[in-house]
Every structure is written in structure tokens, then in C-alpha cells.
PDB file of C-alpha atoms and ligand atoms in Angstrom:
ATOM      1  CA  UNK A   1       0.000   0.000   0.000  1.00 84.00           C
ATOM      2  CA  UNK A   2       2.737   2.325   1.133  1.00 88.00           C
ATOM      3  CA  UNK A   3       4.861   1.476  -2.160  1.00 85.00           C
ATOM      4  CA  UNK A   4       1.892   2.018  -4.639  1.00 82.00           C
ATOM      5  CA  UNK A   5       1.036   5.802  -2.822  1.00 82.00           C
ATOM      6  CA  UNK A   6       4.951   6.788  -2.795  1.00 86.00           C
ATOM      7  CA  UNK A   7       4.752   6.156  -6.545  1.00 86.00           C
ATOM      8  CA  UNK A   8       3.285   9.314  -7.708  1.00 81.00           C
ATOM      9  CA  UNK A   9       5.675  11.491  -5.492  1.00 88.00           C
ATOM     10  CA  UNK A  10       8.508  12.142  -8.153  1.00 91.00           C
ATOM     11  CA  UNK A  11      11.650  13.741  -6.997  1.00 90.00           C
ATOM     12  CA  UNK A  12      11.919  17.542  -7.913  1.00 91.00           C
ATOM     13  CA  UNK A  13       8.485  17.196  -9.775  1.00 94.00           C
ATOM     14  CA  UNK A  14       5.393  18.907  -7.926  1.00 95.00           C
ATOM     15  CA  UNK A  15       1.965  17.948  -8.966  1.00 95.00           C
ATOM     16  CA  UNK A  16       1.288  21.705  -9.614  1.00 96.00           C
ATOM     17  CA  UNK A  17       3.738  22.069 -12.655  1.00 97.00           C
ATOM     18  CA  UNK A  18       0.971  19.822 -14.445  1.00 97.00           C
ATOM     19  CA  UNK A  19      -1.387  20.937 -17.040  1.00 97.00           C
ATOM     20  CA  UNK A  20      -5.185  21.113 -16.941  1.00 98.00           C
ATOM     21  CA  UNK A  21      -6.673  18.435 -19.139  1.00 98.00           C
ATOM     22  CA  UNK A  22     -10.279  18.274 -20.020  1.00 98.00           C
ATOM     23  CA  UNK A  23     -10.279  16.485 -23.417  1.00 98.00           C
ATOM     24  CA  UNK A  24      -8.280  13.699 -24.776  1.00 98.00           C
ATOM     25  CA  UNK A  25      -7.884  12.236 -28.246  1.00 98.00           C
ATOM     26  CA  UNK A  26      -6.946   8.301 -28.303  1.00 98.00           C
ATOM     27  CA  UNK A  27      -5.878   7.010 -32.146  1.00 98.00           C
ATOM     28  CA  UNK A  28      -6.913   3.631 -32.468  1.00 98.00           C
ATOM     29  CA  UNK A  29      -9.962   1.842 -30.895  1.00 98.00           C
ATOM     30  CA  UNK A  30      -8.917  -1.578 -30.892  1.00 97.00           C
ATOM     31  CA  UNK A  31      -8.356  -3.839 -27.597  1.00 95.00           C
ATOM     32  CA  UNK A  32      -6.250  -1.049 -25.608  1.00 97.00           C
ATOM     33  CA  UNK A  33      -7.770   2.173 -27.414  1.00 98.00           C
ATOM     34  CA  UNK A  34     -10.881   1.105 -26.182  1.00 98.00           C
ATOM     35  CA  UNK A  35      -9.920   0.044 -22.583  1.00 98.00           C
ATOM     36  CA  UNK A  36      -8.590   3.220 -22.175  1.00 98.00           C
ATOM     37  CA  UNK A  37     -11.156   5.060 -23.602  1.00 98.00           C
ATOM     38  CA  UNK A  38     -13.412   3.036 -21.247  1.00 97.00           C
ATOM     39  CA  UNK A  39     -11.257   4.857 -18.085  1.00 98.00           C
ATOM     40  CA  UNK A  40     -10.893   8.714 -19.212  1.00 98.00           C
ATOM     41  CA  UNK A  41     -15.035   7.928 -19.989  1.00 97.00           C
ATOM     42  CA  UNK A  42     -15.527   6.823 -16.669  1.00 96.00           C
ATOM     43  CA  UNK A  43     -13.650   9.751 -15.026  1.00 97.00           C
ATOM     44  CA  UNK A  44     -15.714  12.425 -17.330  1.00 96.00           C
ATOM     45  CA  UNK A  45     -13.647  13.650 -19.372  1.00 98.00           C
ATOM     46  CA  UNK A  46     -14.168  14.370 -23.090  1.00 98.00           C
ATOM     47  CA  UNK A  47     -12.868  11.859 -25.236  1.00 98.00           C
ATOM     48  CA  UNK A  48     -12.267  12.039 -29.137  1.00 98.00           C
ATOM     49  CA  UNK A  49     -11.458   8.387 -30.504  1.00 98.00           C
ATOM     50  CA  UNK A  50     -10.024   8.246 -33.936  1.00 98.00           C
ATOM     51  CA  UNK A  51      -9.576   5.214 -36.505  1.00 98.00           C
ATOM     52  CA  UNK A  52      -8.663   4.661 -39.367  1.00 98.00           C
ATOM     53  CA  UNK A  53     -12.160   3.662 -41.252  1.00 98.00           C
ATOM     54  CA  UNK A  54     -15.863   3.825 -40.262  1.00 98.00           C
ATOM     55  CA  UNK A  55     -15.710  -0.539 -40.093  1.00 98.00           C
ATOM     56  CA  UNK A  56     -12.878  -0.061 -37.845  1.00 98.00           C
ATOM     57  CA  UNK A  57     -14.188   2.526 -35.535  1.00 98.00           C
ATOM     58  CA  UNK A  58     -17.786   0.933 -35.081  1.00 98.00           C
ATOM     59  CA  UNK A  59     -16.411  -2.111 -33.867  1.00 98.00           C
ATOM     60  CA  UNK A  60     -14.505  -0.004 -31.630  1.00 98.00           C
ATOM     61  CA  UNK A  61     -17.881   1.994 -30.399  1.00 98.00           C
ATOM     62  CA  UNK A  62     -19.285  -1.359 -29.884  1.00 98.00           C
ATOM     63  CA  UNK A  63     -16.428  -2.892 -27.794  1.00 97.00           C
ATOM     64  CA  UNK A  64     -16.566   0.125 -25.697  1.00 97.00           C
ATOM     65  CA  UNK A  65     -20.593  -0.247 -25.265  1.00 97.00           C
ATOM     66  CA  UNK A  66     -20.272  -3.772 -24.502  1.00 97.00           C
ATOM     67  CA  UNK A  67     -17.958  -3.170 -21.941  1.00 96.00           C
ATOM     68  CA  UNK A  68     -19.936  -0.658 -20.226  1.00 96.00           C
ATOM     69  CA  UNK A  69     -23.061  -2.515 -20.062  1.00 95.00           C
ATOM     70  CA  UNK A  70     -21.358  -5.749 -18.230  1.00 95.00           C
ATOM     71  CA  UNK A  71     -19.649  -3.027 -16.311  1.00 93.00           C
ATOM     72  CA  UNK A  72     -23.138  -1.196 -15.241  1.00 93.00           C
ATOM     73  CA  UNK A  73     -24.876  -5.163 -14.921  1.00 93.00           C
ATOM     74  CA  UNK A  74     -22.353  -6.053 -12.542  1.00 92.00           C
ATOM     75  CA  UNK A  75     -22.414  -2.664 -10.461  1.00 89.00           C
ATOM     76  CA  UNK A  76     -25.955  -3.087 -10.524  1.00 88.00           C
ATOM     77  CA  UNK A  77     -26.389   0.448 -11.825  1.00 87.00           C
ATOM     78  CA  UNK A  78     -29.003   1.973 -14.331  1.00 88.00           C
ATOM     79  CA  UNK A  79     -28.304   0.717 -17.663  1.00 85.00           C
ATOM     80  CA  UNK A  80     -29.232   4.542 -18.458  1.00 88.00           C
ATOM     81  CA  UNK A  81     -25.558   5.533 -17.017  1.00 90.00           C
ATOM     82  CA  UNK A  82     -24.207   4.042 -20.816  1.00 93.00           C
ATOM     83  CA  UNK A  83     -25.445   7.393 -22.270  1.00 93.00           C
ATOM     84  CA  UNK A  84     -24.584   9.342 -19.566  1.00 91.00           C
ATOM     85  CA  UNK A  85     -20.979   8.245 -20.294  1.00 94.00           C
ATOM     86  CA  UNK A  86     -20.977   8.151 -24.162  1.00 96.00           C
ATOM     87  CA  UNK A  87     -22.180  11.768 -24.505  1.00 96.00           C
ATOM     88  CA  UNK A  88     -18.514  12.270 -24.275  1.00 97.00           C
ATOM     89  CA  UNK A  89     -17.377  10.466 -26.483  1.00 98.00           C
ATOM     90  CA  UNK A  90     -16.777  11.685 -29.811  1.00 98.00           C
ATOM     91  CA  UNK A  91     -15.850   8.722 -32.634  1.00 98.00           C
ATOM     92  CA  UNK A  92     -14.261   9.779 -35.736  1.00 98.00           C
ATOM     93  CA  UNK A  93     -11.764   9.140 -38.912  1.00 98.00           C
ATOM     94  CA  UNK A  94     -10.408  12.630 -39.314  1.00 98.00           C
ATOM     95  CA  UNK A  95      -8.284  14.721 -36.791  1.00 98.00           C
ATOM     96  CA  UNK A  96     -10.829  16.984 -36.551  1.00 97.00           C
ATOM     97  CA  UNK A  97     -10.843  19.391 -33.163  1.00 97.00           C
ATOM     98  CA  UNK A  98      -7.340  17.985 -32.111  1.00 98.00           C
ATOM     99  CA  UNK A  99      -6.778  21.447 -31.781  1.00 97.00           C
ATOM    100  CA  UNK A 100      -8.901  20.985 -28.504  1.00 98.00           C
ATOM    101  CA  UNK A 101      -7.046  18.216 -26.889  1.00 98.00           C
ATOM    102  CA  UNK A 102      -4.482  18.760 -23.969  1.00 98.00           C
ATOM    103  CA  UNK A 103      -3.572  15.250 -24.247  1.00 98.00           C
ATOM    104  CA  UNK A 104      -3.277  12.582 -27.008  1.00 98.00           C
ATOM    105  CA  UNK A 105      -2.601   8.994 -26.012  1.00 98.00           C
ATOM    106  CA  UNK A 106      -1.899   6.991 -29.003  1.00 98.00           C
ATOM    107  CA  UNK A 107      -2.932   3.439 -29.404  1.00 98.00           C
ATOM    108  CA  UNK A 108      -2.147   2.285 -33.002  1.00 98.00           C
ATOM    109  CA  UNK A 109      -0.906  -0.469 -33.930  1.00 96.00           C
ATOM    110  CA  UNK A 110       3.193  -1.372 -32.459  1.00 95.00           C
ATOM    111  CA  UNK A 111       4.736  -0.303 -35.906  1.00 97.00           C
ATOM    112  CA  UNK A 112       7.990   1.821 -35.729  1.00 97.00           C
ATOM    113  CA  UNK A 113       6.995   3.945 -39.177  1.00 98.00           C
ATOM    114  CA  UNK A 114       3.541   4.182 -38.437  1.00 98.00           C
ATOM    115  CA  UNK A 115       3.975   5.689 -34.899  1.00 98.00           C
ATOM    116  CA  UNK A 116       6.428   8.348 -35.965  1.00 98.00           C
ATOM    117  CA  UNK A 117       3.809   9.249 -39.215  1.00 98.00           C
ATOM    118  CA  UNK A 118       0.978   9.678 -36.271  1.00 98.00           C
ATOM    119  CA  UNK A 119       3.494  11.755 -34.453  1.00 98.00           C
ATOM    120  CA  UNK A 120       4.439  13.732 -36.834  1.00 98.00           C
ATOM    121  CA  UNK A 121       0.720  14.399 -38.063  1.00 98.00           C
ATOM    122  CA  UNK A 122      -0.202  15.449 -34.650  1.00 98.00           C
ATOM    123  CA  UNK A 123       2.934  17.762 -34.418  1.00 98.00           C
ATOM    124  CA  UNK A 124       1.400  19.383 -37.089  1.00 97.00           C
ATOM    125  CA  UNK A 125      -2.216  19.655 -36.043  1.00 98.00           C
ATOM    126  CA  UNK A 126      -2.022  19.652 -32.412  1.00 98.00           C
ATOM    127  CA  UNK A 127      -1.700  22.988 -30.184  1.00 97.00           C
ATOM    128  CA  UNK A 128       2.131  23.516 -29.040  1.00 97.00           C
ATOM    129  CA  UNK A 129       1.392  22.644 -25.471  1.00 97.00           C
ATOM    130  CA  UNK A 130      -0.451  19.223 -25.802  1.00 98.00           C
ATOM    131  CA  UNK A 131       1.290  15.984 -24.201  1.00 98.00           C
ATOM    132  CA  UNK A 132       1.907  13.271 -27.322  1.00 98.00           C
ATOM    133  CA  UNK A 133       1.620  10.301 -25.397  1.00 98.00           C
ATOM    134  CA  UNK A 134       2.631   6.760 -26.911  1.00 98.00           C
ATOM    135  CA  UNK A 135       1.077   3.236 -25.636  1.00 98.00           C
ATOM    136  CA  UNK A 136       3.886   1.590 -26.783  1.00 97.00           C
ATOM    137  CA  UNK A 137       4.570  -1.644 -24.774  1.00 93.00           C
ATOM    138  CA  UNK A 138       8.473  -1.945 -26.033  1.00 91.00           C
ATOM    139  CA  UNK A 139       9.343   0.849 -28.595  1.00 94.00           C
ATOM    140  CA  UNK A 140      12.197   3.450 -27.429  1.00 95.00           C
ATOM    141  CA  UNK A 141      10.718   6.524 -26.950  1.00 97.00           C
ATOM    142  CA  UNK A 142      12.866   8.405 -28.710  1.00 97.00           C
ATOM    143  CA  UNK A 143      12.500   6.144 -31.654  1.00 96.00           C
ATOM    144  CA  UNK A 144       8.991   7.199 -31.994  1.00 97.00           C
ATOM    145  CA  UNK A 145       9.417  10.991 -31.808  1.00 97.00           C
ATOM    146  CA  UNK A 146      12.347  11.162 -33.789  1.00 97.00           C
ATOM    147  CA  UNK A 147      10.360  12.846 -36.840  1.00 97.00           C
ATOM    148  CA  UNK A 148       8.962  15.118 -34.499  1.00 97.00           C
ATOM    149  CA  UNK A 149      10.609  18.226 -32.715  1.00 97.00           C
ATOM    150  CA  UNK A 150       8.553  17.621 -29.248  1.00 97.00           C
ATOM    151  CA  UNK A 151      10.850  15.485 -27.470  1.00 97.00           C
ATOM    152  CA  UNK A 152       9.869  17.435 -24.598  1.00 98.00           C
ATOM    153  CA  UNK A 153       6.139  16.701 -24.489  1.00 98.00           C
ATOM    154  CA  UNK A 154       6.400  13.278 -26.191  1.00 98.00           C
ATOM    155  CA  UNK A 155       6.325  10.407 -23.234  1.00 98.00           C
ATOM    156  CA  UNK A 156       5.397   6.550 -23.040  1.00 98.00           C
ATOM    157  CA  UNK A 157       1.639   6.172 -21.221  1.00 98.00           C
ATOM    158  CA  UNK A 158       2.212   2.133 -21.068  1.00 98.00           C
ATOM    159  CA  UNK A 159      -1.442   0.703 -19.652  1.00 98.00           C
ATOM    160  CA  UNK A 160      -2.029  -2.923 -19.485  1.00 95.00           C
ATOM    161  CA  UNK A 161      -4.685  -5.309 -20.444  1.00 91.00           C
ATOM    162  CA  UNK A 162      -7.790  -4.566 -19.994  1.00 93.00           C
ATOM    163  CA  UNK A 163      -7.122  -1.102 -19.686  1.00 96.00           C
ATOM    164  CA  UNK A 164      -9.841  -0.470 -17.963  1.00 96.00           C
ATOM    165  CA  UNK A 165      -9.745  -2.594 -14.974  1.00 94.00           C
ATOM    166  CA  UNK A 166      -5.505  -3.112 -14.662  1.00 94.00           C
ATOM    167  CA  UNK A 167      -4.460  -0.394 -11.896  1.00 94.00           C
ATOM    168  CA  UNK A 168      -0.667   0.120 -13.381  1.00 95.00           C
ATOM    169  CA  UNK A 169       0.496   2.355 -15.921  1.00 97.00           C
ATOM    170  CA  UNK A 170       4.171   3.158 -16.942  1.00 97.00           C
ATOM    171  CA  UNK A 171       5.132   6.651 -17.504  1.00 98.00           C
ATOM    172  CA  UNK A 172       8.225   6.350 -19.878  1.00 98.00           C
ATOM    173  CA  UNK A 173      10.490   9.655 -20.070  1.00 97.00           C
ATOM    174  CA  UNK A 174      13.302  10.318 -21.320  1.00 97.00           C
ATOM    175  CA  UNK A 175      16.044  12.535 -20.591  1.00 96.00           C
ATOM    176  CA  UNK A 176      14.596  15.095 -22.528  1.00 97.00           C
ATOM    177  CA  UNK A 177      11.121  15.345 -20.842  1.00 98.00           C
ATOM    178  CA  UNK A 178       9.303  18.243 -19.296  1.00 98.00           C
ATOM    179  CA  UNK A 179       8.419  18.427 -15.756  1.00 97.00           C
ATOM    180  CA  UNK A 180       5.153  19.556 -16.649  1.00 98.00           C
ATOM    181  CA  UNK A 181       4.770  16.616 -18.995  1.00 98.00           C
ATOM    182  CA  UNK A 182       5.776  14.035 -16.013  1.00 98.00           C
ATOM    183  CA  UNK A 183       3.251  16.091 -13.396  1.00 98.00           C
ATOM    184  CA  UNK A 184       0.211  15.993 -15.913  1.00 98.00           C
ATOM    185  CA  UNK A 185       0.720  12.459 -16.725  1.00 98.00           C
ATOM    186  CA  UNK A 186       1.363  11.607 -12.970  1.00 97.00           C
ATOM    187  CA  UNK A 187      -2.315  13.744 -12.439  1.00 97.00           C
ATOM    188  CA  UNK A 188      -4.267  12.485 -14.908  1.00 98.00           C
ATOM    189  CA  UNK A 189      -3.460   8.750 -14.211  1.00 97.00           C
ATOM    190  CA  UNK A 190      -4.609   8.960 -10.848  1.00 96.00           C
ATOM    191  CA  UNK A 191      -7.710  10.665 -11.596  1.00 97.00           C
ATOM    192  CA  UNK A 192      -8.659   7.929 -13.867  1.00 98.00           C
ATOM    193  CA  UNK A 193      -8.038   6.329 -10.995  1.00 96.00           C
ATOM    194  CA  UNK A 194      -4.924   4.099 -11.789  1.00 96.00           C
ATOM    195  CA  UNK A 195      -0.850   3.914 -10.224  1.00 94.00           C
ATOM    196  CA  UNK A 196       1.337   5.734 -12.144  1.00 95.00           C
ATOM    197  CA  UNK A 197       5.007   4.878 -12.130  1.00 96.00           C
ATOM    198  CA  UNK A 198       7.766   6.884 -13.492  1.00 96.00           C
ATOM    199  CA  UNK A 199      10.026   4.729 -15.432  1.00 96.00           C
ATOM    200  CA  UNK A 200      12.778   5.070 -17.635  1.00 96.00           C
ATOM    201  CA  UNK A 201      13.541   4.837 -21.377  1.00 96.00           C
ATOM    202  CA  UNK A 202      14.682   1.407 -22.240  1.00 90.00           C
ATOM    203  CA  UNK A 203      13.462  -1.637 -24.439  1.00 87.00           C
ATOM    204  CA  UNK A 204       9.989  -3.000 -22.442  1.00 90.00           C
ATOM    205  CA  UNK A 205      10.588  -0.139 -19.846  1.00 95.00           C
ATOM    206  CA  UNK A 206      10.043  -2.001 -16.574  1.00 93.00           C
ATOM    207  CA  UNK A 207       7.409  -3.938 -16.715  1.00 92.00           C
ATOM    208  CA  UNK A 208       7.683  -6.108 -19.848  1.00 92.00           C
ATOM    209  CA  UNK A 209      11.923  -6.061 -19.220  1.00 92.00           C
ATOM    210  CA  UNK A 210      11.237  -7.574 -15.895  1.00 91.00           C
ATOM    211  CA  UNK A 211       8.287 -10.106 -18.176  1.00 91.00           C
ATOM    212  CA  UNK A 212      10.501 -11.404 -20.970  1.00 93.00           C
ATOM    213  CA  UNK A 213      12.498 -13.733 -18.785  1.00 95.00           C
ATOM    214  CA  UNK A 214       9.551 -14.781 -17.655  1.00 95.00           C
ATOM    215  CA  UNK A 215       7.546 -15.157 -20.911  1.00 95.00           C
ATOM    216  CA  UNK A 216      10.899 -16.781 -22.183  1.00 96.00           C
ATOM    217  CA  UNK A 217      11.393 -19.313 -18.879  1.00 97.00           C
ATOM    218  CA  UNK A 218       7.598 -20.776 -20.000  1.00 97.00           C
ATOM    219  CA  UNK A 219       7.887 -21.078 -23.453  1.00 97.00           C
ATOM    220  CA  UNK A 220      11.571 -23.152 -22.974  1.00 98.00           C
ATOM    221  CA  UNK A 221       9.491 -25.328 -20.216  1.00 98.00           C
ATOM    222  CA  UNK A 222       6.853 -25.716 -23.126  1.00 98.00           C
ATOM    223  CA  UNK A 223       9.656 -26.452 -25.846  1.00 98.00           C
ATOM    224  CA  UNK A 224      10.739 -29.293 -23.747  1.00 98.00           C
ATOM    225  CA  UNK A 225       7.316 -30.736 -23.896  1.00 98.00           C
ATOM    226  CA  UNK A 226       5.636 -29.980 -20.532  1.00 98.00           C
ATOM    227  CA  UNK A 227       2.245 -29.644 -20.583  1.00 98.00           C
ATOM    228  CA  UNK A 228       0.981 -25.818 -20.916  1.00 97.00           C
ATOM    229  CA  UNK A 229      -1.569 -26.545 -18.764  1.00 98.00           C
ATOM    230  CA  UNK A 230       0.648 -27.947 -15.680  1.00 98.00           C
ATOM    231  CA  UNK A 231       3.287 -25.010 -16.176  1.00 98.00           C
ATOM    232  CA  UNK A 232      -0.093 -22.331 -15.672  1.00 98.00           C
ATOM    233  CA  UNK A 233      -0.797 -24.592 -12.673  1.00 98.00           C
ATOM    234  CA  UNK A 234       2.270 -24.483 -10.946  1.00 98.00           C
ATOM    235  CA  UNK A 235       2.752 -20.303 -11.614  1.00 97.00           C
ATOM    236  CA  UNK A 236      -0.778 -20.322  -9.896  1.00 98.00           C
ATOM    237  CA  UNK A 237      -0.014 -22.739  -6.951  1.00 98.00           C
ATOM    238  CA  UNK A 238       3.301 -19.924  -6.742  1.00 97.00           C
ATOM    239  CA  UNK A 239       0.668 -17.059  -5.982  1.00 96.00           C
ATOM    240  CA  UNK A 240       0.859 -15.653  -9.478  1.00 95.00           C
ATOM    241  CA  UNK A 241      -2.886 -14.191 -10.540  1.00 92.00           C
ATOM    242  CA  UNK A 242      -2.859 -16.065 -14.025  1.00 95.00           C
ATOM    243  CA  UNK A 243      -0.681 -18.426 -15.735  1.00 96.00           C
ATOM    244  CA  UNK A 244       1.558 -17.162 -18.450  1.00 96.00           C
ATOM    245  CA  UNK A 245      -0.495 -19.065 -21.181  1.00 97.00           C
ATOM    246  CA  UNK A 246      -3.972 -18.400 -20.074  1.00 96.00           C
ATOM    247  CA  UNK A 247      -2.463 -14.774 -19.803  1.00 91.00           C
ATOM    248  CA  UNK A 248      -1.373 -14.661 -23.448  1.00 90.00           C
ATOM    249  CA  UNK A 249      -4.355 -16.351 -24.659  1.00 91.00           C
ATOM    250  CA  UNK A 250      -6.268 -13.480 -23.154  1.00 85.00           C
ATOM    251  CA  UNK A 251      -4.260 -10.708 -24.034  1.00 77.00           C
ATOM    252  CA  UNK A 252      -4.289 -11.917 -27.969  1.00 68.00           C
TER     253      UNK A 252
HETATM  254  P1  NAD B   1      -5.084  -3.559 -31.865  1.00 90.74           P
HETATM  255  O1  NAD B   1      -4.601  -4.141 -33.129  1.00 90.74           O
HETATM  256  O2  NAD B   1      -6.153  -4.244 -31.084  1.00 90.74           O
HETATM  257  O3  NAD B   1      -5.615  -2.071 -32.168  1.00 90.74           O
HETATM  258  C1  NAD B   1      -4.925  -1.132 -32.929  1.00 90.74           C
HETATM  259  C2  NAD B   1      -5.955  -0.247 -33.607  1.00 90.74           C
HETATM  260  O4  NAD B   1      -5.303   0.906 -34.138  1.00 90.74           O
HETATM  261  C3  NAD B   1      -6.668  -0.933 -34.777  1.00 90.74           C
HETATM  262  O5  NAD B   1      -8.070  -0.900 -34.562  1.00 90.74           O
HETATM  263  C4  NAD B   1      -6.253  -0.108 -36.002  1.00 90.74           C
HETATM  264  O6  NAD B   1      -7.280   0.014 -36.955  1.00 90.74           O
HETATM  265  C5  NAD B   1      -5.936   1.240 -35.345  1.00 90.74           C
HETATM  266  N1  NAD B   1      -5.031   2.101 -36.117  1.00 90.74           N
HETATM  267  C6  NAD B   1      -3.924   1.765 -36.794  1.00 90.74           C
HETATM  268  N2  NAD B   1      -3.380   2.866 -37.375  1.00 90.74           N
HETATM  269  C7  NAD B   1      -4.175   3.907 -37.031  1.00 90.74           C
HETATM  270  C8  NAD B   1      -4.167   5.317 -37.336  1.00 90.74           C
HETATM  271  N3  NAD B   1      -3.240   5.852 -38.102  1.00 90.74           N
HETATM  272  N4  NAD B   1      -5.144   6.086 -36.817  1.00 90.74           N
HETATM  273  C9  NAD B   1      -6.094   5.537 -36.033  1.00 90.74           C
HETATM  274  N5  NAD B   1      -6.168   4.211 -35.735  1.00 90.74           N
HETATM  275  C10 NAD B   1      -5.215   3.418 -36.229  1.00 90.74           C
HETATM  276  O7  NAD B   1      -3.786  -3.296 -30.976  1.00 90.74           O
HETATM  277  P2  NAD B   1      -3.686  -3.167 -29.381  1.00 90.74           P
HETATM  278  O8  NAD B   1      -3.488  -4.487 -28.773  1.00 90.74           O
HETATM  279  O9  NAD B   1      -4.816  -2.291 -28.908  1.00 90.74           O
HETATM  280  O10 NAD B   1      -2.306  -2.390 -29.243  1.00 90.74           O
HETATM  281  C11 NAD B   1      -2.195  -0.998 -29.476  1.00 90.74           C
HETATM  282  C12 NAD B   1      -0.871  -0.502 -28.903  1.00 90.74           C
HETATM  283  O11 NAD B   1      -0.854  -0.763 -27.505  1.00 90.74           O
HETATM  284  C13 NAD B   1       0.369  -1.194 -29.486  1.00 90.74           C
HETATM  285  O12 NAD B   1       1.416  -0.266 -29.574  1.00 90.74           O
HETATM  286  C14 NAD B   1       0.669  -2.269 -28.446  1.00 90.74           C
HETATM  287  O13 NAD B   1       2.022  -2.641 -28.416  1.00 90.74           O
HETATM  288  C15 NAD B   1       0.285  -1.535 -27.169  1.00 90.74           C
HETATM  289  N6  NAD B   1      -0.080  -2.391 -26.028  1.00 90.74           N
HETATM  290  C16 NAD B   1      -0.811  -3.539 -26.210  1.00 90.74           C
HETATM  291  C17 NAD B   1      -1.162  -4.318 -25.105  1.00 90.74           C
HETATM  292  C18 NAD B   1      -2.004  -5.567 -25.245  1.00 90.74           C
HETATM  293  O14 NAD B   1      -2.017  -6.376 -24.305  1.00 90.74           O
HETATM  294  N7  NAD B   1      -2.712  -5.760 -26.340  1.00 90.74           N
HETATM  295  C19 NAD B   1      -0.764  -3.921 -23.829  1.00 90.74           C
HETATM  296  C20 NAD B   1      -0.042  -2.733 -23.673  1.00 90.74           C
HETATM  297  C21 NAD B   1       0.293  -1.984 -24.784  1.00 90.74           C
END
């Protein structure tokens, strides 16, 4: 308990260096897009969700609906709460009104050339103050900015699967990061009510560096012909949540 609250004190940064955000633009709506979508919605904020095609973004909408409906079923709240929450969203194909955002959390697909075209559209289109936030789960940060000239504002926003239900999200920066960048990441992850954790720029950051071996320790188990099933068991039986099949099974 103690460890997850001291993670949003970061040396020399103070929460009031961070900017006010009201509206956020996420680019992609496909399993993560939508989970976080599903978390700024929740917290009220405006959200604009961008795809690439009308197909694309309906199934999006619809993920996001579904979601919210189990979500409301189990709560046992009034299924009427769905449009209390979507009359915030706004679901488009264009970058219309990015010009409103203070925030942009990208969730395209993990591409190295498509990332830095996104990033250097938004450059373009977006006001000079807005964070340019990447989900990337392994990508060097400054990879993906490196056709852009806002190093400063451009930082990792790592969530997890589902995005809207996993607590932890990795704030990647760089040497080259703002203060105020850190501080409004720090503040708006915990008012969407999630840990924040300041991390640095490496390959997998923390979180999926630490996972690898992991990931890597199964798979040789599995190579060697144990049963999948039996390894799960055993990481169970250890105290681990999920087994490291079931978990990639559900995390596609
Ligand atoms: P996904 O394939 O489910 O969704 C990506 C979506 O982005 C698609 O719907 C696609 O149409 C859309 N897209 C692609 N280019 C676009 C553009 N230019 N504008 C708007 N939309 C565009 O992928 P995902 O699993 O949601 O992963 C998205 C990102 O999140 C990746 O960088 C991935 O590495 C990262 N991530 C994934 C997980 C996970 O468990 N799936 C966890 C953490 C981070």
C-alpha cells in the first residue's frame, strides 16, 4: 500500500507544474484504445477516438458499449448511465478538433513507421502545449518521436490489459522530458483512478523487461514438452494471478 502511494511522489516534480486536461484524443480503438477510452469515460472527461475507417471505428464503439453494459450489470447500476458516459465520447476518422485536446494517447498499432507518421501528423495539427503520449509496450521513446521536434512533451503512457480494470500504468520519459509533462501524466493517471510509475527509457521499460524472462522461462518449459496446462498450474499454486499461457491467450 505504502509502495503504490509513494509512486506518484517524483523527486523535484510537484503535482502543480501539471497541465489542466479536459479532453483527450486516443488514435486507435482496438483492444487497448478502447480500454482506455473506457477509463478517461468513466472519469468524465471528453474523449475524441479516432480510426482509421468507419468498419474499424464501429467495432470499436461497440467494444466500448459492450464493456460498459457488463460493467453497469455487474455494479448493478441503471443501464441509463451508458449514455450518460458516451455523450462524451466523440468517434471519428479525421483529426478533426485535435486542436482541442491537452492530451493525445496513441494506441495504433506497435509499428515503428507508423507511430512516428501519427506523431508527426499530430505535431502538425495539435496545439504547441499538448502531451503526445505513446502506448507503446516496447518501442524506445525516442525512436517514436524522432520525426517530431517535441521530445519534450512526447512520453510513453504504457497501460495494461484490460485497460480499464488493470491499476498500473508506466510513464516512460526520457532525458529530454518536461516536468510539466511528467506532473500531468502523474495527475491524470490517478484521476482515472490508476498507479502511475515513473520509469525510464529502455526496451519493455520495466514492466515487460522484468516479463521477458519470464515469458521466455515458459515457453523453454513448453519447448521441452511440458504440458501448458501444468506449467499455468504451478505459476498459480506460486501465488501468481494467471498463468503465463492463459495470460497470453487473453491478451491476444
Ligand atoms: P489492436 O490491433 O487491437 O488495435 C490497434 C488499432 O489501431 C486498430 O483498430 C487499427 O485500426 C488502429 N489504427 C492503426 N493505425 C491507425 C491510425 N493511423 N489512426 C487511427 N487508428 C489506427 O492493438 P492493441 O493491442 O490495442 O495495441 C495498441 C498498442 O498498444 C500497441 O502499440 C501495443 O504494443 C500496445 N499495447 C498492447 C497491449 C495488449 O495487451 N494488447 C498492452 C499494452 C500496450
Amino acid at each position: 500500500f505504502l509502495s503504490s502511494k509513494k509512486t506518484s511522489k517524483i523527486p523535484n516534480i510537484s503535482p502543480k507544474q501539471g497541465l489542466k486536461v479536459k479532453t483527450v484524443a486516443i488514435i486507435g480503438a482496438g483492444t487497448m484504445g478502447a480500454g482506455i477510452c473506457i477509463a478517461f469515460l468513466r472519469a468524465g472527461y471528453r474523449v475524441i477516438l479516432k480510426e482509421i475507417n468507419e468498419k474499424a471505428l464501429e467495432i470499436g464503439v461497440n467494444r466500448i458499449v459492450n464493456v460498459i453494459n457488463r460493467m453497469l450489470k455487474k455494479m448493478k447500476m441503471n443501464p441509463m448511465a451508458l449514455e450518460y458516459l458516451m455523450r462524451n465520447l466523440v468517434p471519428q476518422i479525421t483529426y478533426d478538433h485535435f486542436d482541442t485536446c491537452q492530451m493525445v494517447i496513441e494506441a495504433a498499432v506497435e509499428n515503428i513507421k507508423i507511430k512516428q507518421s501519427i506523431f508527426s501528423t499530430l505535431e502538425q495539427i495539435c496545439n504547441k502545449t499538448c502531451i503526445l503520449a505513446t502506448n507503446t509496450s516496447t518501442i524506445d521513446i525516442k525512436l517514436v518521436a524522432a520525426k517530431t521536434n517535441a521530445i519534450d512533451r512526447l512520453v510513453g503512457l504504457h497501460f495494461f490489459s484490460p485497460a480499464h480494470i488493470m491499476p498500473l500504468v508506466e510513464i516512460i520519459k526520457t532525458d529530454q522530458t518536461s516536468a510539466a509533462t511528467i506532473a500531468t501524466c502523474v495527475n491524470v493517471s490517478k484521476k482515472i483512478g490508476k498507479t502511475p510509475v515513473v520509469v525510464d527509457n529502455c526496451v519493455g521499460f520495466t514492466a515487460n523487461r522484468a516479463f521477458f524472462p519470464y515469458g521466455q522461462a515458459a515457453a523453454l518449459l513448453l519447448e521441452c514438452g511440458v504440458d501448458p496446462y501444468h506449467i499455468d498450474k504451478v505459476l498459480e499454486r506460486f501465488g501468481m494471478p494467471m498463468g503465463a499461457f492463459k495470460m497470453a491467450d487473453l491478451s491476444g
